mmCIF file of C-alpha atoms in Angstrom:
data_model
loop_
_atom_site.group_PDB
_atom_site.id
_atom_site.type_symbol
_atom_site.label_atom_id
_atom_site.label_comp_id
_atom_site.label_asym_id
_atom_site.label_seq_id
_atom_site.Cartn_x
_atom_site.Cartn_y
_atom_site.Cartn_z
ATOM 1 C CA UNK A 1 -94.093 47.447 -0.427
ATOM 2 C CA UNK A 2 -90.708 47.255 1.796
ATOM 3 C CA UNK A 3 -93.334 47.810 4.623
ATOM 4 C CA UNK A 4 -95.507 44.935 3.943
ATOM 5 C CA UNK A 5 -91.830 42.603 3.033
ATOM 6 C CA UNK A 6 -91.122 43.474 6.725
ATOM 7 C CA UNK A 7 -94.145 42.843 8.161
ATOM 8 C CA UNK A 8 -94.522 39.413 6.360
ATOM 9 C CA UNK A 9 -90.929 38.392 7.962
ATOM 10 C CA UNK A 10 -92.181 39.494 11.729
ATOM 11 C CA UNK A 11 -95.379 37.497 11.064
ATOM 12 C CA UNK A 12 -92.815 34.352 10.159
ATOM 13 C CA UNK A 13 -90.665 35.122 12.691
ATOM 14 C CA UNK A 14 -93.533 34.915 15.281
ATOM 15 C CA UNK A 15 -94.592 31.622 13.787
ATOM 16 C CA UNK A 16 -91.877 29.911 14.180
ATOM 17 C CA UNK A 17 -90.948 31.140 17.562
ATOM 18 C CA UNK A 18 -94.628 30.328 18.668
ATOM 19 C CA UNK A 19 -94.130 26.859 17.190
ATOM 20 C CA UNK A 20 -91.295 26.284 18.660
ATOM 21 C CA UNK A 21 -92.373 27.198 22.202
ATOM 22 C CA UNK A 22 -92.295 24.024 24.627
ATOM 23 C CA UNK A 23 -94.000 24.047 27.804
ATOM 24 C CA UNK A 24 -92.601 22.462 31.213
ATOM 25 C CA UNK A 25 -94.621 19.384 32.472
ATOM 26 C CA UNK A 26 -96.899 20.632 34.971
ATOM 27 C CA UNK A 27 -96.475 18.425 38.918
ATOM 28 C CA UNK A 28 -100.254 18.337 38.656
ATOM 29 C CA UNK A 29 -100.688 16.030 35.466
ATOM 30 C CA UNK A 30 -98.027 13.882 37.144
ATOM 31 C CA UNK A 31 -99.993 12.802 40.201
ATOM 32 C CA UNK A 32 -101.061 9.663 40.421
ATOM 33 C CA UNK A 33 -104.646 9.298 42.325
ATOM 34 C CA UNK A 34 -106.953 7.552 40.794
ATOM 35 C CA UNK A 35 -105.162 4.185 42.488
ATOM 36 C CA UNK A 36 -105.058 3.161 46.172
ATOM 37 C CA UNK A 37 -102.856 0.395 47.611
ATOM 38 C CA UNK A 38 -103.807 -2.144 50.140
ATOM 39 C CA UNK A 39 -100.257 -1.617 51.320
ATOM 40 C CA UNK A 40 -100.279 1.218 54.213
ATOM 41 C CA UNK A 41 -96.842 1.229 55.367
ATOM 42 C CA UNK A 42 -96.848 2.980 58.898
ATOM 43 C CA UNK A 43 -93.552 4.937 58.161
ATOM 44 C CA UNK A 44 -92.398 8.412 57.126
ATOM 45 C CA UNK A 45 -90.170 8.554 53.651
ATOM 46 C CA UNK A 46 -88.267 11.563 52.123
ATOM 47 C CA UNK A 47 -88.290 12.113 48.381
ATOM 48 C CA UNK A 48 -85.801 13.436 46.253
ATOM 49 C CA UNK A 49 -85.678 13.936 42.351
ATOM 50 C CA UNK A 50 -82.652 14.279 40.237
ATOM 51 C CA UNK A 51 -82.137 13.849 36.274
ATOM 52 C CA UNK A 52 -85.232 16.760 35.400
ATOM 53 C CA UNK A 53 -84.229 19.843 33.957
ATOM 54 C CA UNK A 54 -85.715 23.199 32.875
ATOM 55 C CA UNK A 55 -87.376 23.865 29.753
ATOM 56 C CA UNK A 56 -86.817 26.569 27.776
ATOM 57 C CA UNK A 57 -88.937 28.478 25.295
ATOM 58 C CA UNK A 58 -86.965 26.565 22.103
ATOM 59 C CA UNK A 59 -86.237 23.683 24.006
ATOM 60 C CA UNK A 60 -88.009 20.131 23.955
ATOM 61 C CA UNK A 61 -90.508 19.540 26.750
ATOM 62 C CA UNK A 62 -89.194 18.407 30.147
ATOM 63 C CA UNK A 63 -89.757 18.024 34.088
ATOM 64 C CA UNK A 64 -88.422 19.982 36.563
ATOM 65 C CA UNK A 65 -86.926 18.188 39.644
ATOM 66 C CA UNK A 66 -89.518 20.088 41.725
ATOM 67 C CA UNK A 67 -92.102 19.119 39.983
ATOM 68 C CA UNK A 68 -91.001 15.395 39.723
ATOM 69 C CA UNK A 69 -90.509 15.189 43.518
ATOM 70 C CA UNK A 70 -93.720 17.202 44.143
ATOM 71 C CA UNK A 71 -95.551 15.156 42.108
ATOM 72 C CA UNK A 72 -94.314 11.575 43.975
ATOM 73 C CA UNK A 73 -94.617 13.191 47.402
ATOM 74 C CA UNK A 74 -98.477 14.010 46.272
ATOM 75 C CA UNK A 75 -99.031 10.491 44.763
ATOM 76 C CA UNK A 76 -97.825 8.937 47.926
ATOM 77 C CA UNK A 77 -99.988 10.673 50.089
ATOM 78 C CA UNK A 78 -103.230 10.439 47.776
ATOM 79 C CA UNK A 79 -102.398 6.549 48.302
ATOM 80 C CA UNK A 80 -101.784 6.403 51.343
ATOM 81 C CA UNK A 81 -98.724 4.405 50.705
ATOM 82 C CA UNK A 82 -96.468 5.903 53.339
ATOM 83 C CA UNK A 83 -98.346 7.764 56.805
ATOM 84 C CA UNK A 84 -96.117 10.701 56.197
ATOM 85 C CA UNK A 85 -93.991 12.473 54.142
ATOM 86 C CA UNK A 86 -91.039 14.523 55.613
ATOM 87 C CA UNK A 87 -88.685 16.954 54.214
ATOM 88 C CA UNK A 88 -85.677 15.646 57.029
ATOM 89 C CA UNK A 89 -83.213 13.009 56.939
ATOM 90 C CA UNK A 90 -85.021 11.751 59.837
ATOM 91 C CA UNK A 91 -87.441 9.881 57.401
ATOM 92 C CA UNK A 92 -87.719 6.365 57.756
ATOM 93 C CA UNK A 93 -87.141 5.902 54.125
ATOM 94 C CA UNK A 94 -85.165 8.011 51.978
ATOM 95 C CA UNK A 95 -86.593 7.358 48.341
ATOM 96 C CA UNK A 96 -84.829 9.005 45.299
ATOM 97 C CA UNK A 97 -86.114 8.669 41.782
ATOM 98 C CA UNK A 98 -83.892 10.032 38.845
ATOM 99 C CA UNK A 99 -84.948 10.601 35.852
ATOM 100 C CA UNK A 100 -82.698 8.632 33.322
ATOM 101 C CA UNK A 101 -83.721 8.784 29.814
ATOM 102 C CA UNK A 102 -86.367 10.098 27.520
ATOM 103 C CA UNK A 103 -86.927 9.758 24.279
ATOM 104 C CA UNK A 104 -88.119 12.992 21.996
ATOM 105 C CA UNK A 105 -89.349 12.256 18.826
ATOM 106 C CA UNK A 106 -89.230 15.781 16.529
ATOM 107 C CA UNK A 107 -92.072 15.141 14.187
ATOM 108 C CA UNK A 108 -95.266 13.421 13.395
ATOM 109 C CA UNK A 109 -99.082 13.225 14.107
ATOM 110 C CA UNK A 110 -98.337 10.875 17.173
ATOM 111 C CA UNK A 111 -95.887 11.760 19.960
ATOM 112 C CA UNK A 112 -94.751 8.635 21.275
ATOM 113 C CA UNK A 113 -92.512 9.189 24.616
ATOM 114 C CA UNK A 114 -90.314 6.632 25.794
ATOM 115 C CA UNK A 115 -89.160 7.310 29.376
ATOM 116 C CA UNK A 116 -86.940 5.515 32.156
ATOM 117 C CA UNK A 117 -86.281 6.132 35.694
ATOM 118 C CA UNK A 118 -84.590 4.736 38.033
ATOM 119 C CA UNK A 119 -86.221 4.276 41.800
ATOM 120 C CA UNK A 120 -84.277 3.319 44.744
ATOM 121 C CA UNK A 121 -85.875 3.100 48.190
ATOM 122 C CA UNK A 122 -83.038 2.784 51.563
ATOM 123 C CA UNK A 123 -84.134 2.182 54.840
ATOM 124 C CA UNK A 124 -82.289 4.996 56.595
ATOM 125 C CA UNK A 125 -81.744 3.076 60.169
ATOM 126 C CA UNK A 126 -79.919 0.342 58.217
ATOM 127 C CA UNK A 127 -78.768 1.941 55.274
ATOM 128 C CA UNK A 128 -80.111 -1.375 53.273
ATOM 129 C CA UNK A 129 -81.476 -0.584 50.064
ATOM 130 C CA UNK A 130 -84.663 -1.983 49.745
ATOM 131 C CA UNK A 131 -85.386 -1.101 46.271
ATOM 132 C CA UNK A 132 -83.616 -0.483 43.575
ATOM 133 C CA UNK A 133 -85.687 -0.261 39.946
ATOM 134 C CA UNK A 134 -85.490 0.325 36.299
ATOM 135 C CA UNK A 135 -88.814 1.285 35.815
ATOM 136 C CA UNK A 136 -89.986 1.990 32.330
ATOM 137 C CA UNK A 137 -93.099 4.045 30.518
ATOM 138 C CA UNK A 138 -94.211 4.625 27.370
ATOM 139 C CA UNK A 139 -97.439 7.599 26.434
ATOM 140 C CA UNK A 140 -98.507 8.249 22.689
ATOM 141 C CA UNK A 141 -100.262 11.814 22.528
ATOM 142 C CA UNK A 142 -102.368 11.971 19.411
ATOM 143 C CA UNK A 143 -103.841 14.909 17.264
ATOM 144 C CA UNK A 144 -107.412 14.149 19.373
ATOM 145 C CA UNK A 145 -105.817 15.181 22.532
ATOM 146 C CA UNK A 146 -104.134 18.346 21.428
ATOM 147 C CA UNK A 147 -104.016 19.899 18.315
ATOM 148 C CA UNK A 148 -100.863 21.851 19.036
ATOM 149 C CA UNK A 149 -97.709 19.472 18.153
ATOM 150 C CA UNK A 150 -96.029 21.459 21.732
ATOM 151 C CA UNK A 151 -98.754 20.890 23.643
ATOM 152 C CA UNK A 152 -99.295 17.450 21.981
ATOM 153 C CA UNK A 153 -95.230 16.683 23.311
ATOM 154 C CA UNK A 154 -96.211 17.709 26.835
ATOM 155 C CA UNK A 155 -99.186 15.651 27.310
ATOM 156 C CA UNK A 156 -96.763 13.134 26.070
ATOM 157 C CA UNK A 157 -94.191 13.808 28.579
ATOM 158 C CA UNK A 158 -96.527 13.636 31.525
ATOM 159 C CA UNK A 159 -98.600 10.671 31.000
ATOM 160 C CA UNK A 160 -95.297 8.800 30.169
ATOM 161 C CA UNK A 161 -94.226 10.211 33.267
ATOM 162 C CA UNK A 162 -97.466 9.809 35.389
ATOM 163 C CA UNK A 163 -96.969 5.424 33.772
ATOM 164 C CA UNK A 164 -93.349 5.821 35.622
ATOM 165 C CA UNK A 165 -95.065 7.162 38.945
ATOM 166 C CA UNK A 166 -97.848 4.689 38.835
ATOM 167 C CA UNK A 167 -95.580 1.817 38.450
ATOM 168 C CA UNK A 168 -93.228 2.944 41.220
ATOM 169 C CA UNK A 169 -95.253 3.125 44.058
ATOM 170 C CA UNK A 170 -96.881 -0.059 42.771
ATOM 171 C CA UNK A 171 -93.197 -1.446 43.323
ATOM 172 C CA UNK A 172 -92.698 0.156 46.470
ATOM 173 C CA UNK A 173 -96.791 -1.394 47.837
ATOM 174 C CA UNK A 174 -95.387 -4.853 46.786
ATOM 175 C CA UNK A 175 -92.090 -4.461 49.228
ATOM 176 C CA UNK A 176 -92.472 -6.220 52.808
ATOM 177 C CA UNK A 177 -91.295 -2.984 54.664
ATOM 178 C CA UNK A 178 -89.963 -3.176 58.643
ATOM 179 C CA UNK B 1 -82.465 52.218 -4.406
ATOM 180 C CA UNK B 2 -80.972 52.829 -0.692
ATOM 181 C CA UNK B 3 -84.349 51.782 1.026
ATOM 182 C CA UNK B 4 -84.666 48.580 -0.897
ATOM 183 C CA UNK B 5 -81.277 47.384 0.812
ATOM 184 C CA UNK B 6 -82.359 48.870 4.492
ATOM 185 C CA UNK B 7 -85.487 46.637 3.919
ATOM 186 C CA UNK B 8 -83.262 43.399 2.852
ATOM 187 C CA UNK B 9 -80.628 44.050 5.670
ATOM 188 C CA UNK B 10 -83.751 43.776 8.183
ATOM 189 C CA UNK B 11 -84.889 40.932 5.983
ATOM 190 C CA UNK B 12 -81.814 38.993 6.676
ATOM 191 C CA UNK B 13 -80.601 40.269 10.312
ATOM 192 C CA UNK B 14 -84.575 38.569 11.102
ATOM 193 C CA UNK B 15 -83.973 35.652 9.100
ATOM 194 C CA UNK B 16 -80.718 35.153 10.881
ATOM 195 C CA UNK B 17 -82.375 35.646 14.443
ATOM 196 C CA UNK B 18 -84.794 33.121 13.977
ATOM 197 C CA UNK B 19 -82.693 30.697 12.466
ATOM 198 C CA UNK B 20 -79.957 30.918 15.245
ATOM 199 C CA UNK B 21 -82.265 31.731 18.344
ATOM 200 C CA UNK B 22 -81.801 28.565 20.728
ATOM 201 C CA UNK B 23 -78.892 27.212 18.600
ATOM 202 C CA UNK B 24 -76.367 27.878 21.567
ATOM 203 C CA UNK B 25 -77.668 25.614 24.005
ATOM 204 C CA UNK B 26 -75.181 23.895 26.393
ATOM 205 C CA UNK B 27 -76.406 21.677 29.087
ATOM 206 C CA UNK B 28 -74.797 18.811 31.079
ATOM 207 C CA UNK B 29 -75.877 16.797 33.949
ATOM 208 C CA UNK B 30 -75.355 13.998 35.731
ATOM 209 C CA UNK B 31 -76.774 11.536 38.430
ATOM 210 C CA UNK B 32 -75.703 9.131 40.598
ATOM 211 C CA UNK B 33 -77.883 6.678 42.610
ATOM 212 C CA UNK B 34 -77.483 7.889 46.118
ATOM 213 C CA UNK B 35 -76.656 3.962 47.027
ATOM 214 C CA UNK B 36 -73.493 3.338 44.151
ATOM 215 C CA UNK B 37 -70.101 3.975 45.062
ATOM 216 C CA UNK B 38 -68.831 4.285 41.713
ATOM 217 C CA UNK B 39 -65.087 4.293 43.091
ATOM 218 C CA UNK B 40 -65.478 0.609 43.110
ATOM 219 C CA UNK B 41 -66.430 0.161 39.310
ATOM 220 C CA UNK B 42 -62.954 -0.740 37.611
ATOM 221 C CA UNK B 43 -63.683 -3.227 34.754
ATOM 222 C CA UNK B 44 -66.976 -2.037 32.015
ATOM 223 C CA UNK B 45 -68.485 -3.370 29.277
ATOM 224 C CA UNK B 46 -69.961 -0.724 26.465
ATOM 225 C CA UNK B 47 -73.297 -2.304 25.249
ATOM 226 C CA UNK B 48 -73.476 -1.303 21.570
ATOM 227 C CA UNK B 49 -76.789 0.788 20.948
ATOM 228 C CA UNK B 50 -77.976 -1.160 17.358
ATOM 229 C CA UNK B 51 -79.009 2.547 16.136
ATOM 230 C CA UNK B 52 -75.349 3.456 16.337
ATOM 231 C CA UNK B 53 -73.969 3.821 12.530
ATOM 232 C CA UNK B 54 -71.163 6.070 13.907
ATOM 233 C CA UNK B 55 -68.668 4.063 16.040
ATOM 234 C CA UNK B 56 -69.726 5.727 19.151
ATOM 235 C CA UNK B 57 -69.324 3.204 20.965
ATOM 236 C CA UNK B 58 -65.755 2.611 20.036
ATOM 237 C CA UNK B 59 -65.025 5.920 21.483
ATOM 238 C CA UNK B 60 -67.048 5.406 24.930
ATOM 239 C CA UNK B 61 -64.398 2.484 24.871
ATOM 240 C CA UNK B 62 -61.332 4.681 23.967
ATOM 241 C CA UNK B 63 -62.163 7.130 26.415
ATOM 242 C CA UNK B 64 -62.775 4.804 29.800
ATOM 243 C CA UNK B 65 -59.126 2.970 28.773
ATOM 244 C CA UNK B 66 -57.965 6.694 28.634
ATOM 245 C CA UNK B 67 -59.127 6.715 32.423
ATOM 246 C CA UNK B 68 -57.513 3.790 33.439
ATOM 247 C CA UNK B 69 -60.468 1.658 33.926
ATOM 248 C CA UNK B 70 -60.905 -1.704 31.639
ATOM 249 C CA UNK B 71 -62.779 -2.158 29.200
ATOM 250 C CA UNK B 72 -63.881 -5.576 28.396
ATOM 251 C CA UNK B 73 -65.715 -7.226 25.200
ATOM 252 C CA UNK B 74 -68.150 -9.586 27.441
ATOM 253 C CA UNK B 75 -70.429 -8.832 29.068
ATOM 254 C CA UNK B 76 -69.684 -11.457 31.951
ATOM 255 C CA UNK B 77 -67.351 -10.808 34.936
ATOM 256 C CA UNK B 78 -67.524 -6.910 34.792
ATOM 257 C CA UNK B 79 -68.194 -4.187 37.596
ATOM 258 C CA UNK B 80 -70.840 -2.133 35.381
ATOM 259 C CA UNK B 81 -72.370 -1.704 31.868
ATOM 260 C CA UNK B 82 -72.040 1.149 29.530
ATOM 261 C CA UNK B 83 -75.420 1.648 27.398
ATOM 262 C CA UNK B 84 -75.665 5.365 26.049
ATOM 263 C CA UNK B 85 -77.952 7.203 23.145
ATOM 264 C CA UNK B 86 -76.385 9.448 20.723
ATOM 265 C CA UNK B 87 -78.908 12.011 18.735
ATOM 266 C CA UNK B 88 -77.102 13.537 15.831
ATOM 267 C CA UNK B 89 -78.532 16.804 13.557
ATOM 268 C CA UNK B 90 -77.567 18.270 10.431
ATOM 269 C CA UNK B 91 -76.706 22.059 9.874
ATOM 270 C CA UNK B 92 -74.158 22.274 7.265
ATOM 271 C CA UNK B 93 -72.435 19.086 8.639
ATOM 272 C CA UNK B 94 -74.020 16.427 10.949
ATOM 273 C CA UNK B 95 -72.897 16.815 14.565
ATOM 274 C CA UNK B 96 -73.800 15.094 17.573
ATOM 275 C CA UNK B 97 -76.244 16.950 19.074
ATOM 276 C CA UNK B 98 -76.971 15.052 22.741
ATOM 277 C CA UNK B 99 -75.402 12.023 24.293
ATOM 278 C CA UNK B 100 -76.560 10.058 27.360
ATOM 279 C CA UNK B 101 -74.240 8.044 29.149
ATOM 280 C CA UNK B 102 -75.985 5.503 31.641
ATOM 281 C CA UNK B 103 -73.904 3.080 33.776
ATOM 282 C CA UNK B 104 -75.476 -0.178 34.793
ATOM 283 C CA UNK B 105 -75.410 -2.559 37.246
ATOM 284 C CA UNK B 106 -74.524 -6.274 34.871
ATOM 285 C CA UNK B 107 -77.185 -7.833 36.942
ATOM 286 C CA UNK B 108 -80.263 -6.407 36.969
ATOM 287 C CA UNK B 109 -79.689 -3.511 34.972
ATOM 288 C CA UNK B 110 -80.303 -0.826 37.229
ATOM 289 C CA UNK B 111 -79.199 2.488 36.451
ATOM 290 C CA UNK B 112 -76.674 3.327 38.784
ATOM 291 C CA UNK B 113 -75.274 6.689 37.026
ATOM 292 C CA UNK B 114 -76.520 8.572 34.329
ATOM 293 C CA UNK B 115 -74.965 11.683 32.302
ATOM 294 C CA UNK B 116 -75.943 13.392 29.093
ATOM 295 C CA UNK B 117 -74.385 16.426 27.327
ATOM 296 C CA UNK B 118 -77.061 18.383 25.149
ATOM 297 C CA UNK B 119 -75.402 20.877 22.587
ATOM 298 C CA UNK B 120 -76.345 23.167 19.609
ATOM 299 C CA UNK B 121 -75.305 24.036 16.378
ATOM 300 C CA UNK B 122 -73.262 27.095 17.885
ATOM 301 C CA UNK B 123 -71.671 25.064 20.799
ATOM 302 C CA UNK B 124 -71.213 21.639 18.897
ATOM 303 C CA UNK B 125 -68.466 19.306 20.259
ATOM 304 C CA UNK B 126 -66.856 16.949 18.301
ATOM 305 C CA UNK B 127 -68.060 13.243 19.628
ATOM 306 C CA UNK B 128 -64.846 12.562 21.753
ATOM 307 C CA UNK B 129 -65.627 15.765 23.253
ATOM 308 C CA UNK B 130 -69.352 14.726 23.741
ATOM 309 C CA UNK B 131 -67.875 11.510 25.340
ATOM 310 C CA UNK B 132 -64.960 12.853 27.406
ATOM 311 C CA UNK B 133 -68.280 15.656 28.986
ATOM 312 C CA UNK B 134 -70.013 12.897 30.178
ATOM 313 C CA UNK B 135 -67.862 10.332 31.219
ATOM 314 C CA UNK B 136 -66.136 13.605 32.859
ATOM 315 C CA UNK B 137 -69.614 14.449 34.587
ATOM 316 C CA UNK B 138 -70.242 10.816 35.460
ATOM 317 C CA UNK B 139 -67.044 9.767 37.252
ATOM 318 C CA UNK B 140 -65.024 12.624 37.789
ATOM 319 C CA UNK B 141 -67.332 15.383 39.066
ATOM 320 C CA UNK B 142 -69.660 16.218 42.069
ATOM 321 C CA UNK B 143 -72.961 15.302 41.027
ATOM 322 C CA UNK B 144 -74.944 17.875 38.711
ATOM 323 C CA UNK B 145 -78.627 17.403 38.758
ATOM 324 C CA UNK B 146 -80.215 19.180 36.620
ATOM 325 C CA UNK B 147 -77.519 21.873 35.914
ATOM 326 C CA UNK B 148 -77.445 23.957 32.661
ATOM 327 C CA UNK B 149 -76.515 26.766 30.731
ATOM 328 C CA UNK B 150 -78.529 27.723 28.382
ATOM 329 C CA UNK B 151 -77.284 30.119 26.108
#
């Protein structure tokens, strides 16, 4: 009897820890490459990602850095939007993206993900900032793509945050660069 | 008679593990837009968030006069705009559970410096202490990207 009490209470236990478990978003759902841009700017460009953070096992879903910076730097070379992408200061552009706000919604059948980051693009022989956006994304993840609410959150997370990427480089393709 | 409270002591050390496993997460971080200097930011306006029941916003105000900068009720004729987002929870009492901070430029409403404070039931700070992390982080701090300490 006391055996079976305990082994109900592990059961629960395991439950609610699996339920509980969020998973980071992964760089490779954040590339952007089903778009190409007329725009080929014949420069190099350095990116750097700030405002991402770790996830942990009973934490909400979220994007690394790493992974946010990966992701652009991938994105911009499956476009072709820059010729190169460098790790130095000696790029020709420095572009930085944070990540600013995202919303995280707790329950429901549809995850809806609200997300803003800010992109700023500076022309490192002049020091002129070229670009500086608010860009904002929205992605609803519904019971049809993922029947785990967790995994339901992440897809969430990373087509709200693929939207952001998207709409960035679109930004940056519209910019007169020299 | 022994046994049966062995088996609900495990019952309830369990229950209490589950229930307080990830309730002592701190984190705080902040950002600032590689192109702001925010030295030159003296005079802000907080931007009420129209979800904010609690007066938050009244402290975001308290706190930057604490700091010496000026705090003004327009939103015309100032260095920067305050919007933030406060999540509150319940356990036992409701406490503020995460605040973001982001300071904007009054023109075009870029985000030129952003800071949010994320804490647990275990690790709760009362919301001036919330505030005074951030606005701490924001201004007053190298920048933290991405730092935490989860508990």
């Amino acid at each position: 009897m006391q055996n079976s009490h305990i082994h109900t209470v592990f059961v629960c236990a395991a439950v609610l820890w699996l339920a509980g478990c969020a998973t980071p978003a992964t760089r490779q759902a954040l590339v952007v490459d089903d778009t190409s841009f007329s725009a080929k700017n014949p420069y190099s460009v350095s990116v750097s990602a700030s405002g991402g953070g770790e996830t942990g096992a009973m934490d909400y879903t979220n994007i690394s850095n790493e992974n946010l910076a990966g992701a652009i730097k991938e994105s911009i070379v499956k476009t072709g939007l820059f010729t190169s992408v460098v790790k130095s200061d000696d790029a020709d552009y420095k572009l930085s993206v944070s990540l600013i706000s995202m919303s995280k919604p707790m329950f429901g059948l549809d995850f809806k993900i609200d997300m803003e980051m800010a992109w700023s693009l500076v022309n490192t022989r002049t020091g002129e900032a070229v670009m500086r956006e608010s860009i904002k994304s929205s992605h609803t993840a519904t019971p049809s793509d993922a029947f785990v609410a967790a995994t339901r959150v992440r897809l969430a997370v990373e087509g709200a945050a693929q939207s952001n990427i998207r709409q960035g480089l679109q930004k940056i393709a519209e910019l007169s660069l020299n | 008679m022994i046994e049966n409270y062995k088996s609900r002591f495990v019952i309830a050390l369990l229950a209490v593990l589950v229930l307080l496993h990830g309730c002592a997460i701190n984190r705080a971080t902040s950002n600032i837009d590689p192109t702001t200097d925010l030295s030159s930011l003296k005079i802000f306006h907080v931007r009420k968030n129209i979800a904010d029941t609690r007066g938050t916003n009244a402290i975001i105000e308290d706190k930057l006069a604490e700091r010496g900068f000026r705090v003004s009720e327009a939103e015309t004729g100032v260095d920067a705009i305050i919007t933030y987002v406060d999540k509150w929870f319940w356990d036992i009492t409701f406490y503020m559970l995460e605040l973001t901070i982001t300071v904007r430029d009054p023109k075009t409403d870029f985000p030129l410096a952003s800071g949010n404070s994320y804490h647990t039931s275990l690790s709760r700070k009362s919301p001036e202490g919330m505030v005074d992390e951030v606005l701490t982080n924001i201004f007053f701090s190298e920048q933290k990207q991405g730092a935490e300490n989860a508990k």
